[in-house]
mmCIF file of C-alpha atoms in Angstrom:
data_model
loop_
_atom_site.group_PDB
_atom_site.id
_atom_site.type_symbol
_atom_site.label_atom_id
_atom_site.label_comp_id
_atom_site.label_asym_id
_atom_site.label_seq_id
_atom_site.Cartn_x
_atom_site.Cartn_y
_atom_site.Cartn_z
ATOM 1 C CA MET K 1 -124.639 -24.316 -29.242
ATOM 2 C CA ASP K 2 -127.302 -22.383 -27.345
ATOM 3 C CA LYS K 3 -128.637 -25.521 -25.687
ATOM 4 C CA LYS K 4 -125.128 -26.692 -24.886
ATOM 5 C CA ARG K 5 -124.193 -23.362 -23.275
ATOM 6 C CA GLN K 6 -127.409 -23.046 -21.306
ATOM 7 C CA GLY K 7 -127.198 -26.682 -20.301
ATOM 8 C CA SER K 8 -123.734 -26.110 -18.858
ATOM 9 C CA VAL K 9 -124.896 -23.019 -16.944
ATOM 10 C CA PHE K 10 -127.880 -24.742 -15.381
ATOM 11 C CA GLN K 11 -125.857 -27.907 -14.836
ATOM 12 C CA ARG K 12 -123.413 -25.882 -12.739
ATOM 13 C CA SER K 13 -126.338 -24.446 -10.807
ATOM 14 C CA ARG K 14 -127.705 -27.925 -10.149
ATOM 15 C CA ARG K 15 -124.293 -29.098 -8.966
ATOM 16 C CA GLN K 16 -124.048 -26.134 -6.606
ATOM 17 C CA ILE K 17 -127.481 -26.879 -5.140
ATOM 18 C CA VAL K 18 -126.589 -30.551 -4.640
ATOM 19 C CA THR K 19 -123.246 -29.575 -3.095
ATOM 20 C CA VAL K 20 -124.883 -27.187 -0.626
ATOM 21 C CA ILE K 21 -127.552 -29.721 0.378
ATOM 22 C CA MET K 22 -125.013 -32.503 0.884
ATOM 23 C CA ALA K 23 -122.589 -30.232 2.759
ATOM 24 C CA VAL K 24 -125.321 -29.084 5.162
ATOM 25 C CA PHE K 25 -126.532 -32.654 5.710
ATOM 26 C CA LEU K 26 -123.034 -34.038 6.295
ATOM 27 C CA LEU K 27 -122.269 -31.210 8.717
ATOM 28 C CA LEU K 28 -125.476 -31.801 10.680
ATOM 29 C CA PHE K 29 -124.948 -35.567 10.599
ATOM 30 C CA ALA K 30 -121.380 -35.234 11.870
ATOM 31 C CA ILE K 31 -122.433 -32.842 14.640
ATOM 32 C CA THR K 32 -125.342 -35.088 15.656
ATOM 33 C CA LEU K 33 -123.223 -38.238 15.633
ATOM 34 C CA ALA K 34 -120.456 -36.534 17.597
ATOM 35 C CA ALA K 35 -122.972 -35.200 20.137
ATOM 36 C CA ILE K 36 -124.552 -38.655 20.565
ATOM 37 C CA TYR K 37 -121.117 -40.240 20.971
ATOM 38 C CA VAL K 38 -119.903 -37.669 23.514
ATOM 39 C CA ILE K 39 -123.114 -37.695 25.551
ATOM 40 C CA SER K 40 -123.332 -41.503 25.545
ATOM 41 C CA TYR K 41 -119.659 -41.882 26.402
ATOM 42 C CA GLN K 42 -119.879 -39.428 29.287
ATOM 43 C CA GLU K 43 -123.035 -41.084 30.626
ATOM 44 C CA LEU K 44 -121.503 -44.561 30.354
ATOM 45 C CA TYR K 45 -118.241 -43.377 31.886
ATOM 46 C CA GLN K 46 -120.065 -41.794 34.814
ATOM 47 C CA GLU K 47 -122.075 -44.976 35.400
ATOM 48 C CA ASN K 48 -118.851 -46.984 35.411
ATOM 49 C CA GLN K 49 -117.275 -44.630 37.925
ATOM 50 C CA ASP K 50 -120.373 -44.892 40.130
ATOM 51 C CA MET K 51 -120.053 -48.686 40.130
ATOM 52 C CA LEU K 52 -116.356 -48.430 40.939
ATOM 53 C CA GLU K 53 -117.235 -46.248 43.914
ATOM 54 C CA MET K 54 -119.787 -48.844 45.005
ATOM 55 C CA TYR K 55 -117.053 -51.504 44.842
ATOM 56 C CA VAL K 56 -114.709 -49.301 46.869
ATOM 57 C CA GLU K 57 -117.371 -48.814 49.543
ATOM 58 C CA GLN K 58 -117.971 -52.556 49.796
ATOM 59 C CA TYR K 59 -114.210 -53.169 49.878
ATOM 60 C CA HIS K 60 -113.862 -50.778 52.814
ATOM 61 C CA GLU K 61 -116.732 -52.494 54.625
ATOM 62 C CA ASN K 62 -115.975 -56.175 53.881
ATOM 63 C CA GLY K 63 -112.364 -56.265 52.697
ATOM 64 C CA ASN K 64 -111.080 -58.091 49.642
ATOM 65 C CA PRO K 65 -114.124 -59.846 48.069
ATOM 66 C CA SER K 66 -112.013 -62.850 46.977
ATOM 67 C CA GLU K 67 -110.598 -63.402 50.465
ATOM 68 C CA THR K 68 -114.002 -62.824 52.074
ATOM 69 C CA GLN K 69 -115.608 -65.333 49.721
ATOM 70 C CA ARG K 70 -112.954 -67.976 50.426
ATOM 71 C CA SER K 71 -113.298 -67.546 54.189
ATOM 72 C CA GLU K 72 -117.089 -67.758 53.956
ATOM 73 C CA GLU K 73 -116.914 -70.890 51.816
ATOM 74 C CA SER K 74 -114.510 -72.539 54.295
ATOM 75 C CA ARG K 75 -116.839 -71.791 57.211
ATOM 76 C CA GLN K 76 -119.910 -73.008 55.335
ATOM 77 C CA GLY K 77 -118.329 -76.188 53.972
ATOM 78 C CA GLY K 78 -117.694 -74.998 50.448
ATOM 79 C CA SER K 79 -121.135 -73.540 49.732
ATOM 80 C CA PRO K 80 -121.068 -70.063 48.177
ATOM 81 C CA PRO K 81 -121.938 -67.285 50.582
ATOM 82 C CA ALA K 82 -124.962 -65.124 50.150
ATOM 83 C CA GLN K 83 -123.912 -61.909 48.441
ATOM 84 C CA ASP K 84 -124.630 -58.612 50.091
ATOM 85 C CA GLU K 85 -127.079 -56.527 48.137
ATOM 86 C CA PRO K 86 -125.327 -53.551 46.563
ATOM 87 C CA PRO K 87 -127.045 -50.167 46.465
ATOM 88 C CA ASP K 88 -130.186 -49.951 44.375
ATOM 89 C CA HIS K 89 -128.467 -47.819 41.734
ATOM 90 C CA ASP K 90 -127.891 -50.005 38.667
ATOM 91 C CA SER K 91 -127.651 -53.111 40.854
ATOM 92 C CA THR K 92 -128.173 -55.565 37.988
ATOM 93 C CA ARG K 93 -125.296 -54.221 35.937
ATOM 94 C CA TYR K 94 -123.160 -54.071 39.046
ATOM 95 C CA LEU K 95 -123.692 -57.787 39.704
ATOM 96 C CA LEU K 96 -122.938 -58.663 36.083
ATOM 97 C CA SER K 97 -119.741 -56.609 35.904
ATOM 98 C CA SER K 98 -116.256 -57.983 36.527
ATOM 99 C CA PHE K 99 -114.169 -56.115 39.084
ATOM 100 C CA TYR K 100 -110.501 -56.517 39.925
ATOM 101 C CA SER K 101 -108.492 -54.712 42.557
ATOM 102 C CA VAL K 102 -104.988 -54.457 43.917
ATOM 103 C CA ALA K 103 -104.254 -53.022 47.357
ATOM 104 C CA PHE K 104 -100.896 -51.368 48.053
ATOM 105 C CA ASP K 105 -99.424 -50.803 51.494
ATOM 106 C CA GLY K 106 -97.796 -47.602 52.663
ATOM 107 C CA ALA K 107 -94.504 -48.592 51.029
ATOM 108 C CA GLY K 108 -96.209 -49.007 47.640
ATOM 109 C CA GLU K 109 -96.003 -52.797 47.613
ATOM 110 C CA PRO K 110 -99.055 -54.856 46.518
ATOM 111 C CA TYR K 111 -100.297 -57.110 49.287
ATOM 112 C CA SER K 112 -103.871 -58.076 48.351
ATOM 113 C CA THR K 113 -105.341 -58.810 44.926
ATOM 114 C CA ASP K 114 -108.965 -59.442 43.988
ATOM 115 C CA MET K 115 -108.923 -61.729 40.958
ATOM 116 C CA GLY K 116 -112.684 -61.513 40.454
ATOM 117 C CA ASP K 117 -114.777 -64.439 39.302
ATOM 118 C CA GLY K 118 -112.947 -65.067 36.048
ATOM 119 C CA THR K 119 -109.510 -66.273 35.010
ATOM 120 C CA LEU K 120 -108.829 -63.859 32.142
ATOM 121 C CA TYR K 121 -106.014 -62.073 33.938
ATOM 122 C CA THR K 122 -103.271 -63.345 36.175
ATOM 123 C CA GLU K 123 -102.301 -61.754 39.437
ATOM 124 C CA ALA K 124 -99.045 -60.561 37.877
ATOM 125 C CA GLN K 125 -100.906 -58.851 35.040
ATOM 126 C CA LEU K 126 -103.290 -57.089 37.412
ATOM 127 C CA SER K 127 -100.440 -56.001 39.686
ATOM 128 C CA GLU K 128 -98.462 -54.646 36.729
ATOM 129 C CA ALA K 129 -101.466 -52.703 35.444
ATOM 130 C CA ALA K 130 -102.272 -51.364 38.915
ATOM 131 C CA GLU K 131 -98.667 -50.237 39.494
ATOM 132 C CA TYR K 132 -98.644 -48.434 36.178
ATOM 133 C CA LEU K 133 -101.951 -46.661 36.928
ATOM 134 C CA LEU K 134 -100.733 -45.775 40.391
ATOM 135 C CA GLY K 135 -97.639 -44.243 38.838
ATOM 136 C CA THR K 136 -99.657 -41.991 36.536
ATOM 137 C CA GLY K 137 -100.973 -40.070 39.524
ATOM 138 C CA ARG K 138 -104.527 -39.975 38.151
ATOM 139 C CA SER K 139 -107.478 -40.902 40.311
ATOM 140 C CA GLN K 140 -109.691 -42.281 37.523
ATOM 141 C CA GLY K 141 -109.851 -42.917 33.810
ATOM 142 C CA THR K 142 -109.604 -45.699 31.245
ATOM 143 C CA TYR K 143 -106.772 -48.132 30.543
ATOM 144 C CA GLY K 144 -107.174 -50.514 27.633
ATOM 145 C CA ASN K 145 -110.437 -52.373 28.213
ATOM 146 C CA PHE K 146 -110.520 -51.300 31.858
ATOM 147 C CA VAL K 147 -112.198 -48.433 33.628
ATOM 148 C CA TYR K 148 -110.358 -47.717 36.840
ATOM 149 C CA CYS K 149 -110.263 -45.555 39.924
ATOM 150 C CA VAL K 150 -107.636 -45.069 42.619
ATOM 151 C CA ASP K 151 -108.744 -44.663 46.240
ATOM 152 C CA THR K 152 -106.187 -43.594 48.828
ATOM 153 C CA GLU K 153 -106.742 -44.330 52.508
ATOM 154 C CA GLU K 154 -104.523 -43.765 55.548
ATOM 155 C CA ASP K 155 -102.895 -47.199 55.591
ATOM 156 C CA TYR K 156 -103.351 -48.464 52.029
ATOM 157 C CA THR K 157 -104.125 -47.444 48.454
ATOM 158 C CA LEU K 158 -106.682 -49.354 46.416
ATOM 159 C CA VAL K 159 -106.636 -49.553 42.612
ATOM 160 C CA VAL K 160 -109.944 -50.889 41.260
ATOM 161 C CA LEU K 161 -110.385 -52.004 37.654
ATOM 162 C CA MET K 162 -113.628 -52.903 35.929
ATOM 163 C CA ASP K 163 -113.588 -54.923 32.716
ATOM 164 C CA ASN K 164 -115.488 -52.872 30.154
ATOM 165 C CA THR K 165 -114.818 -55.055 27.114
ATOM 166 C CA LEU K 166 -118.399 -56.102 26.340
ATOM 167 C CA VAL K 167 -119.825 -52.621 26.807
ATOM 168 C CA SER K 168 -117.055 -51.064 24.706
ATOM 169 C CA ASP K 169 -117.571 -53.629 21.945
ATOM 170 C CA SER K 170 -121.329 -53.020 21.970
ATOM 171 C CA PHE K 171 -120.757 -49.288 21.904
ATOM 172 C CA THR K 172 -118.301 -49.624 19.006
ATOM 173 C CA THR K 173 -120.711 -51.861 17.097
ATOM 174 C CA LEU K 174 -123.518 -49.366 17.603
ATOM 175 C CA PHE K 175 -121.329 -46.518 16.423
ATOM 176 C CA ARG K 176 -120.165 -48.508 13.362
ATOM 177 C CA ASN K 177 -123.750 -49.391 12.440
ATOM 178 C CA ALA K 178 -124.705 -45.731 12.795
ATOM 179 C CA LEU K 179 -121.937 -44.831 10.336
ATOM 180 C CA LEU K 180 -123.076 -47.514 7.877
ATOM 181 C CA LEU K 181 -126.675 -46.360 8.118
ATOM 182 C CA GLY K 182 -125.486 -42.787 7.703
ATOM 183 C CA ALA K 183 -123.622 -43.759 4.530
ATOM 184 C CA VAL K 184 -126.797 -45.323 3.127
ATOM 185 C CA MET K 185 -128.751 -42.204 4.050
ATOM 186 C CA VAL K 186 -126.121 -40.039 2.351
ATOM 187 C CA ALA K 187 -126.559 -42.043 -0.859
ATOM 188 C CA VAL K 188 -130.355 -41.742 -0.657
ATOM 189 C CA LEU K 189 -130.114 -38.031 0.092
ATOM 190 C CA LEU K 190 -127.760 -37.559 -2.857
ATOM 191 C CA LEU K 191 -130.382 -38.982 -5.211
ATOM 192 C CA CYS K 192 -133.079 -36.830 -3.592
ATOM 193 C CA ALA K 193 -130.849 -33.749 -3.821
ATOM 194 C CA ILE K 194 -130.241 -34.342 -7.528
ATOM 195 C CA ALA K 195 -133.990 -34.668 -8.141
ATOM 196 C CA LEU K 196 -134.686 -31.585 -6.005
ATOM 197 C CA ALA K 197 -132.040 -29.546 -7.849
ATOM 198 C CA ARG K 198 -133.616 -30.448 -11.189
ATOM 199 C CA TRP K 199 -137.042 -29.498 -9.879
ATOM 200 C CA ILE K 200 -135.750 -26.149 -8.607
ATOM 201 C CA ILE K 201 -133.863 -25.296 -11.799
ATOM 202 C CA ARG K 202 -136.614 -26.372 -14.214
ATOM 203 C CA PRO K 203 -138.719 -23.163 -13.846
ATOM 204 C CA LEU K 204 -135.579 -21.060 -14.296
ATOM 205 C CA GLU K 205 -134.703 -22.944 -17.470
ATOM 206 C CA GLU K 206 -138.211 -22.423 -18.818
ATOM 207 C CA SER K 207 -138.162 -18.734 -17.884
ATOM 208 C CA ASP K 208 -134.774 -18.263 -19.546
ATOM 209 C CA ARG K 209 -135.978 -20.013 -22.684
ATOM 210 C CA ARG K 210 -139.059 -17.809 -22.895
ATOM 211 C CA GLN K 211 -137.013 -14.668 -22.300
ATOM 212 C CA ARG K 212 -134.599 -15.532 -25.108
ATOM 213 C CA GLN K 213 -137.460 -16.408 -27.407
ATOM 214 C CA PHE K 214 -139.126 -13.070 -26.615
ATOM 215 C CA LEU K 215 -135.916 -11.131 -27.368
ATOM 216 C CA SER K 216 -135.459 -12.945 -30.656
ATOM 217 C CA ASP K 217 -139.088 -12.455 -31.718
ATOM 218 C CA ALA K 218 -139.149 -8.815 -30.609
ATOM 219 C CA GLY K 219 -135.942 -8.053 -32.526
ATOM 220 C CA HIS K 220 -137.241 -9.546 -35.742
ATOM 221 C CA GLU K 221 -140.701 -8.001 -35.356
ATOM 222 C CA LEU K 222 -139.276 -4.512 -34.752
ATOM 223 C CA LYS K 223 -136.787 -4.780 -37.612
ATOM 224 C CA THR K 224 -139.476 -4.732 -40.304
ATOM 225 C CA PRO K 225 -141.497 -1.610 -39.217
ATOM 226 C CA VAL K 226 -138.283 0.329 -38.534
ATOM 227 C CA ALA K 227 -137.065 -0.488 -42.039
ATOM 228 C CA VAL K 228 -140.452 0.590 -43.504
ATOM 229 C CA VAL K 229 -140.362 3.912 -41.605
ATOM 230 C CA GLU K 230 -136.811 4.548 -42.790
ATOM 231 C CA ALA K 231 -137.709 3.743 -46.401
ATOM 232 C CA ASN K 232 -140.862 5.901 -46.389
ATOM 233 C CA ALA K 233 -138.977 8.809 -44.843
ATOM 234 C CA GLU K 234 -136.340 8.523 -47.564
ATOM 235 C CA LEU K 235 -138.976 8.450 -50.334
ATOM 236 C CA LEU K 236 -140.820 11.373 -48.792
ATOM 237 C CA GLU K 237 -137.585 13.356 -48.626
ATOM 238 C CA ARG K 238 -137.091 12.786 -52.364
ATOM 239 C CA GLU K 239 -140.609 14.034 -53.077
ATOM 240 C CA ILE K 240 -140.786 17.170 -50.944
ATOM 241 C CA GLY K 241 -137.159 17.822 -50.186
ATOM 242 C CA GLU K 242 -135.217 17.830 -46.961
ATOM 243 C CA ASN K 243 -136.746 19.447 -43.864
ATOM 244 C CA GLN K 244 -136.463 19.384 -40.062
ATOM 245 C CA TRP K 245 -139.252 16.875 -39.436
ATOM 246 C CA LEU K 246 -137.994 14.353 -41.971
ATOM 247 C CA ARG K 247 -134.516 14.678 -40.510
ATOM 248 C CA ASN K 248 -135.997 13.910 -37.041
ATOM 249 C CA ILE K 249 -137.902 10.894 -38.399
ATOM 250 C CA ARG K 250 -134.824 9.501 -40.143
ATOM 251 C CA SER K 251 -132.638 10.185 -37.109
ATOM 252 C CA GLU K 252 -134.954 8.429 -34.670
ATOM 253 C CA SER K 253 -135.642 5.566 -37.072
ATOM 254 C CA GLY K 254 -131.899 5.115 -37.516
ATOM 255 C CA ARG K 255 -131.460 5.121 -33.732
ATOM 256 C CA MET K 256 -134.234 2.541 -33.405
ATOM 257 C CA ALA K 257 -132.625 0.424 -36.139
ATOM 258 C CA GLY K 258 -129.368 0.513 -34.185
ATOM 259 C CA LEU K 259 -131.106 -0.621 -31.006
ATOM 260 C CA VAL K 260 -132.828 -3.468 -32.860
ATOM 261 C CA SER K 261 -129.510 -4.479 -34.393
ATOM 262 C CA GLU K 262 -127.870 -4.531 -30.956
ATOM 263 C CA LEU K 263 -130.784 -6.571 -29.602
ATOM 264 C CA LEU K 264 -130.356 -9.182 -32.343
ATOM 265 C CA THR K 265 -126.587 -9.172 -31.800
ATOM 266 C CA LEU K 266 -127.208 -9.842 -28.105
ATOM 267 C CA VAL K 267 -129.463 -12.777 -28.947
ATOM 268 C CA ARG K 268 -126.881 -14.229 -31.344
ATOM 269 C CA THR K 269 -124.072 -13.703 -28.820
ATOM 270 C CA GLU K 270 -125.950 -15.517 -26.055
ATOM 271 C CA ARG K 271 -126.629 -18.407 -28.386
ATOM 272 C CA GLU K 272 -122.929 -18.920 -29.011
ATOM 273 C CA ALA K 273 -120.758 -20.815 -26.525
ATOM 274 C CA PRO K 274 -118.296 -18.363 -24.885
ATOM 275 C CA PRO K 275 -114.580 -19.051 -25.348
ATOM 276 C CA ASP K 276 -112.564 -20.488 -22.455
ATOM 277 C CA GLY K 277 -111.843 -17.874 -19.805
ATOM 278 C CA ALA K 278 -114.408 -15.443 -21.248
ATOM 279 C CA ALA K 279 -117.672 -16.860 -19.931
ATOM 280 C CA GLY K 280 -118.924 -13.473 -18.820
ATOM 281 C CA PHE K 281 -117.697 -11.508 -21.904
ATOM 282 C CA GLN K 282 -120.170 -9.440 -23.919
ATOM 283 C CA PRO K 283 -119.259 -7.152 -26.824
ATOM 284 C CA PRO K 284 -119.506 -3.414 -26.048
ATOM 285 C CA GLY K 285 -122.979 -2.059 -26.471
ATOM 286 C CA THR K 286 -124.642 -5.486 -26.556
ATOM 287 C CA GLY K 287 -125.602 -5.773 -22.885
ATOM 288 C CA ARG K 288 -129.224 -6.105 -21.886
ATOM 289 C CA GLY K 289 -129.316 -2.634 -20.470
ATOM 290 C CA ALA K 290 -127.941 -1.112 -23.693
ATOM 291 C CA ALA K 291 -130.338 -3.124 -25.853
ATOM 292 C CA LEU K 292 -133.395 -2.155 -23.852
#
C-alpha cells in the first residue's frame, strides 16, 4: 500500500513536470512558427508589391507589353524583340514571374488587356477579376492566387495582377513540412521529458524513502528505552514510595511514550492509501510537527 500510494504521488509529480515541459515547448514552437510565417509572408508580399510597381513603371513607359511585343514582332518580321532590362532589384524573379493587367478608361470600361506569356486565363476572366478588384476600392492586396495593385492615372486606371501560384505552393509546402517536423520533435521531446521527469523525481523518491525509514526506525528504537524507564520508575515507586521526583520521571516518560506512539501512528498512516477525497487527511495529533 505504501509503495502504491507513494508511486501515485510521484507519478503525479512526473506528469506535472512533463506537462509543464511540453506546454512551454509547444508555446515557444507556436510563437516561433507564427513569427517565421508572418515575417516571411510580409517579406514575400513586399517583394511582390515591388515587382508590381516595376511592372506599372514599365507599363507607363512602354504601354501594354502584349501590344508592344506584337508591334515589335511585326516590324522585325516575327522575331521576338529584345526585352528591356528591368531594374536591378530582384530582376531574375521579375523576368520569371507572370504578369497580367487590365486598363480601364475614365468611364470604367476595360480597353486594354495584357494576357502575359501564358494561356491560363482568358481575357474575360482577367477583366472580371480586375473589375471586381477595382470595385473593392483597395489599392493592393491578394486575390486567390494573384497579388495585385491598382494604379490610378489621369486618363486611365491600371489593375495589375501577378500569378503567385508557385510561390504560394512552395510556401505552403514549407510550412506543412515545418509542422510535420515539429510533430516529430514533439514526440521526441515527449520521450525526453518523461526521462527527465524520472531523473528529477528519483532523488526525491529516495529521500522520501529514507525519511520514512528513519521515522519508523526511530519510533521503534525509542519505544523500548521509554518502556524501560517507565517500568523502572514504577518498580522504584513500589520500593521507596511515591515522591515528587518519581512522579516527574513517570510523567515525562509517559509524555515521551505518547510522542513515540504518535510517531508510529504517523508512519502507519502514511503507509496506508488515503480514501478518495481525503488525500491530505491526517488524524489529529499525528502530523509531523506534533510528532517531532
